[in-house]
C-alpha positions as YAML, in Angstrom:
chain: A
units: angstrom
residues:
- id: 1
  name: UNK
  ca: [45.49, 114.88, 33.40]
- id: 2
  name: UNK
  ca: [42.91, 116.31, 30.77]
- id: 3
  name: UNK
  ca: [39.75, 114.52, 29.51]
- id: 4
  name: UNK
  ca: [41.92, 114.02, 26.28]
- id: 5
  name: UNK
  ca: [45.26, 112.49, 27.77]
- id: 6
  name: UNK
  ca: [42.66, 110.32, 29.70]
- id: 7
  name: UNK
  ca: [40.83, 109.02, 26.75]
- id: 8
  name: UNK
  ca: [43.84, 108.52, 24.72]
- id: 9
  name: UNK
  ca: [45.07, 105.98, 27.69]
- id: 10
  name: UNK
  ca: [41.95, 104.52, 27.86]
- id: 11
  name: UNK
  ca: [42.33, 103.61, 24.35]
- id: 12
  name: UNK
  ca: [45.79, 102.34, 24.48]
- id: 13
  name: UNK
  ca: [45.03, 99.96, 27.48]
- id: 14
  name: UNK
  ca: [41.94, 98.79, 25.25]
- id: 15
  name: UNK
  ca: [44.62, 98.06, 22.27]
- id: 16
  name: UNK
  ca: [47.16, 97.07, 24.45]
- id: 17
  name: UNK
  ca: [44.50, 94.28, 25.63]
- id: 18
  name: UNK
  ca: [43.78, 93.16, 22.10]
- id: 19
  name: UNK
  ca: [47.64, 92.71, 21.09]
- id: 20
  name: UNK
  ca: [48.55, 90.38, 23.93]
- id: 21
  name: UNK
  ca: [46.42, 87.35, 22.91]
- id: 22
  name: UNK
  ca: [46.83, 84.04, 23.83]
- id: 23
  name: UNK
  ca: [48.54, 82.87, 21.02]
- id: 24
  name: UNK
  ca: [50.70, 85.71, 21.55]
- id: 25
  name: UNK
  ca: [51.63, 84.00, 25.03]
- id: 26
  name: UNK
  ca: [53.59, 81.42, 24.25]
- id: 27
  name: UNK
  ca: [56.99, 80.74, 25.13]
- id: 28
  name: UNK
  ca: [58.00, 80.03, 21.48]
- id: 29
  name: UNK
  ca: [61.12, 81.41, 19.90]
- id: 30
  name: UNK
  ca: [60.44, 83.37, 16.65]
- id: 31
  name: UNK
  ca: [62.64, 85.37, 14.39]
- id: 32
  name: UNK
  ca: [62.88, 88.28, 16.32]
- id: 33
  name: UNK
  ca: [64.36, 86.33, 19.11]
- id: 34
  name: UNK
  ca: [67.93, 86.37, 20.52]
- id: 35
  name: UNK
  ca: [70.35, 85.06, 23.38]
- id: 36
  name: UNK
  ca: [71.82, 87.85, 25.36]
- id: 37
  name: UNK
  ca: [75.11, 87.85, 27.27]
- id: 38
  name: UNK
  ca: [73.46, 85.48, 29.74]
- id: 39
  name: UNK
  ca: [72.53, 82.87, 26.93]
- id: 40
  name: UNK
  ca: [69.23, 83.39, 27.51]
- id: 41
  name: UNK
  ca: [66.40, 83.63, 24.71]
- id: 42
  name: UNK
  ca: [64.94, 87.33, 25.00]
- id: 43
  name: UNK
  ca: [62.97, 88.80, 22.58]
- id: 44
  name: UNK
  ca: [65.12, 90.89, 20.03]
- id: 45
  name: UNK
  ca: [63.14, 94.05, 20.67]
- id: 46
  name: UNK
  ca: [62.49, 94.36, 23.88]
- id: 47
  name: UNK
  ca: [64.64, 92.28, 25.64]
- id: 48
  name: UNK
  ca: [62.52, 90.64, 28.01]
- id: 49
  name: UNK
  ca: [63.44, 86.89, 28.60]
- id: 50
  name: UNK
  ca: [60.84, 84.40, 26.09]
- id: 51
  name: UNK
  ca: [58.30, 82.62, 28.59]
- id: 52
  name: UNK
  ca: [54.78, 82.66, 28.81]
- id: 53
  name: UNK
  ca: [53.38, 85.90, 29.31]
- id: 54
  name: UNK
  ca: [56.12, 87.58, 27.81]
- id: 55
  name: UNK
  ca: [53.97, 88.90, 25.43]
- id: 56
  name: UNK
  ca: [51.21, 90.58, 27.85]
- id: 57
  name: UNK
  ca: [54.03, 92.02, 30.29]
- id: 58
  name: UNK
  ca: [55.68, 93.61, 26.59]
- id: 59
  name: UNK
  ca: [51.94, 95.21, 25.87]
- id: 60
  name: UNK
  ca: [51.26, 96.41, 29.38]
- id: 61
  name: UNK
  ca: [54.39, 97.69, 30.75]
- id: 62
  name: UNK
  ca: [56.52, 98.73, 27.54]
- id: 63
  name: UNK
  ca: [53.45, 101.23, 26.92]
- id: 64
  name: UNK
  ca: [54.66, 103.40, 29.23]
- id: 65
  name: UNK
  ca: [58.12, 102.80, 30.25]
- id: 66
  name: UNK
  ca: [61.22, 101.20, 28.45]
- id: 67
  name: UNK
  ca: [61.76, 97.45, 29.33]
- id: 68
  name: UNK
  ca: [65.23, 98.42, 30.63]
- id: 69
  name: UNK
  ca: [62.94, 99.69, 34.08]
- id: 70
  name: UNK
  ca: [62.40, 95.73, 34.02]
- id: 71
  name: UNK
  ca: [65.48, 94.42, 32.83]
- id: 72
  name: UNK
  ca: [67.47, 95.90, 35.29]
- id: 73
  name: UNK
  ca: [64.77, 94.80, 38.55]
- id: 74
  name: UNK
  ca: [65.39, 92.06, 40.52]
- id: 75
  name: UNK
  ca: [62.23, 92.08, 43.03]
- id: 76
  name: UNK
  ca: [59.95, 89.43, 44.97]
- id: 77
  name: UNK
  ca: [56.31, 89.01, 44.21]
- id: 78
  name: UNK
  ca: [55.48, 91.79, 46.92]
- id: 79
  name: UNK
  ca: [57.92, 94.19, 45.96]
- id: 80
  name: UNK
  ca: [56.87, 93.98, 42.14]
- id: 81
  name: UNK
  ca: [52.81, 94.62, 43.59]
- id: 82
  name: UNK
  ca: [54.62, 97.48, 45.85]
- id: 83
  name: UNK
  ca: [56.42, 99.00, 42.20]
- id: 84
  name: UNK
  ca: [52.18, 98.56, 40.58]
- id: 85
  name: UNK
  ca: [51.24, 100.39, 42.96]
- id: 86
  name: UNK
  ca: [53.08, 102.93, 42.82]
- id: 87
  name: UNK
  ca: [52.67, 103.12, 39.63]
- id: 88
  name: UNK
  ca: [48.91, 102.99, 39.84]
- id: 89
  name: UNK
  ca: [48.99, 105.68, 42.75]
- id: 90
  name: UNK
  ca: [51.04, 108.16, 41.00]
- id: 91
  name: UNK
  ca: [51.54, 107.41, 37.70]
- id: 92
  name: UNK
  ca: [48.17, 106.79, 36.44]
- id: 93
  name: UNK
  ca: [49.14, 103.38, 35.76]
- id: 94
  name: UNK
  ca: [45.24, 101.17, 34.85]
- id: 95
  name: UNK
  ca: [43.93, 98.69, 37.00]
- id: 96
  name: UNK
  ca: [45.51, 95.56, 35.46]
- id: 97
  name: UNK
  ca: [42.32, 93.35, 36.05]
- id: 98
  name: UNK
  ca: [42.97, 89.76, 35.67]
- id: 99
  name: UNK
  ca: [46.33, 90.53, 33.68]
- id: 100
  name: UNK
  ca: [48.19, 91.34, 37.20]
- id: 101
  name: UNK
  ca: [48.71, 87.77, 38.19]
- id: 102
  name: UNK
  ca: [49.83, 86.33, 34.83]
- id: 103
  name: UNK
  ca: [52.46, 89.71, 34.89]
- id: 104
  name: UNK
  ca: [53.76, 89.13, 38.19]
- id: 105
  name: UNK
  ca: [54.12, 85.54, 37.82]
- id: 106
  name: UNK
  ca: [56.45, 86.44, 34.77]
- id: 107
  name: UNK
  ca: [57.77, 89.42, 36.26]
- id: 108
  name: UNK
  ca: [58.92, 87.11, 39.51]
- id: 109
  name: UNK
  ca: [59.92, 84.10, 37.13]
- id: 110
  name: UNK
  ca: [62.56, 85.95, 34.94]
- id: 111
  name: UNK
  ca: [63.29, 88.98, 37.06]
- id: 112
  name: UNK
  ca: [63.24, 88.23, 40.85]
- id: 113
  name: UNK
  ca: [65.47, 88.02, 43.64]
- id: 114
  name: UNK
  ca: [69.02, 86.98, 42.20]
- id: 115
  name: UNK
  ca: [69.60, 83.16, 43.30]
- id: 116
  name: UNK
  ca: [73.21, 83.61, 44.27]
- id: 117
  name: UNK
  ca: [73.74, 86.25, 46.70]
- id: 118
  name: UNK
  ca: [75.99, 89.45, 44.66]
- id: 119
  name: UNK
  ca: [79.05, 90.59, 46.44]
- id: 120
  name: UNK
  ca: [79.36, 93.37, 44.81]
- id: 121
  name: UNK
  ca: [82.02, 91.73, 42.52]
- id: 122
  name: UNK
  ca: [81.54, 90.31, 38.78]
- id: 123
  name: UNK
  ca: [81.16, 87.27, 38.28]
- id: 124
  name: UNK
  ca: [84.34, 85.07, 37.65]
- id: 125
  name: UNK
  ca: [85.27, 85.09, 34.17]
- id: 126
  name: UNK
  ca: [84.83, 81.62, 32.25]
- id: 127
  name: UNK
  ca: [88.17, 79.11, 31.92]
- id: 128
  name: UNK
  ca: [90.57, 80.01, 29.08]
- id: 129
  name: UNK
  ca: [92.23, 77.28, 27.25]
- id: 130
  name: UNK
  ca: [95.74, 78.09, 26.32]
- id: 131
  name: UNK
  ca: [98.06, 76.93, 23.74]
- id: 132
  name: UNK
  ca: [101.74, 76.72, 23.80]
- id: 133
  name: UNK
  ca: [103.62, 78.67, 21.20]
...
């Protein structure tokens, strides 16, 4: 990686940093929010589930990567620090400081380990109500 490409990281950690304040945070719905197929409240342009931290895993991760690397993950705490990394190791991914525990606990919250074990099968569709004709 050049001096250049270097630097220009450097400065989008730095802003990256600055746009995921506290107030940011916050688990609140806003207008840019929507349910997806799941009912679940995800932000509208990302699509990361709302809860805290939300905003900090958007800033660090989505600077790199689509959140669809995310969306579609279903790890445990140690596989998520396995995936960092990685990502540190070979992808020149920053040290995330004190920003890696608020991330992971996020990152394990809303996209761990799926709670019912998956057969490999869809899930059953929902009850129809019918109506005689």
């Amino acid at each position: 990686m050049s001096t250049t490409t270097e630097t220009r990281a450097e400065k989008a950690h730095a802003e990256v940093y600055v746009r995921a304040t506290p107030e940011q945070n916050s688990s609140a719905a806003s207008s840019d929010t929507i349910r997806n197929a799941q009912g679940v409240l995800v932000d509208g342009e990302s699509g990361l589930a709302l809860g805290e931290n939300m905003f900090l895993v958007k800033a660090q991760c989505t600077i790199c990567h689509s959140s669809k690397l995310i969306l579609q993950s279903q790890f445990d705490r140690d596989k998520w620090i396995e995936r960092i990394r990685w990502m540190q190791r070979t992808q020149k991914l920053w040290d995330l400081g004190e920003t890696e525990k608020p991330i992971l606990d996020y990152l394990v919250e809303h996209y761990g380990p799926n709670k019912t074990g998956f057969d490999g099968r869809r899930l059953p569709l929902p009850a129809q109500t019918w109506y005689k004709l």
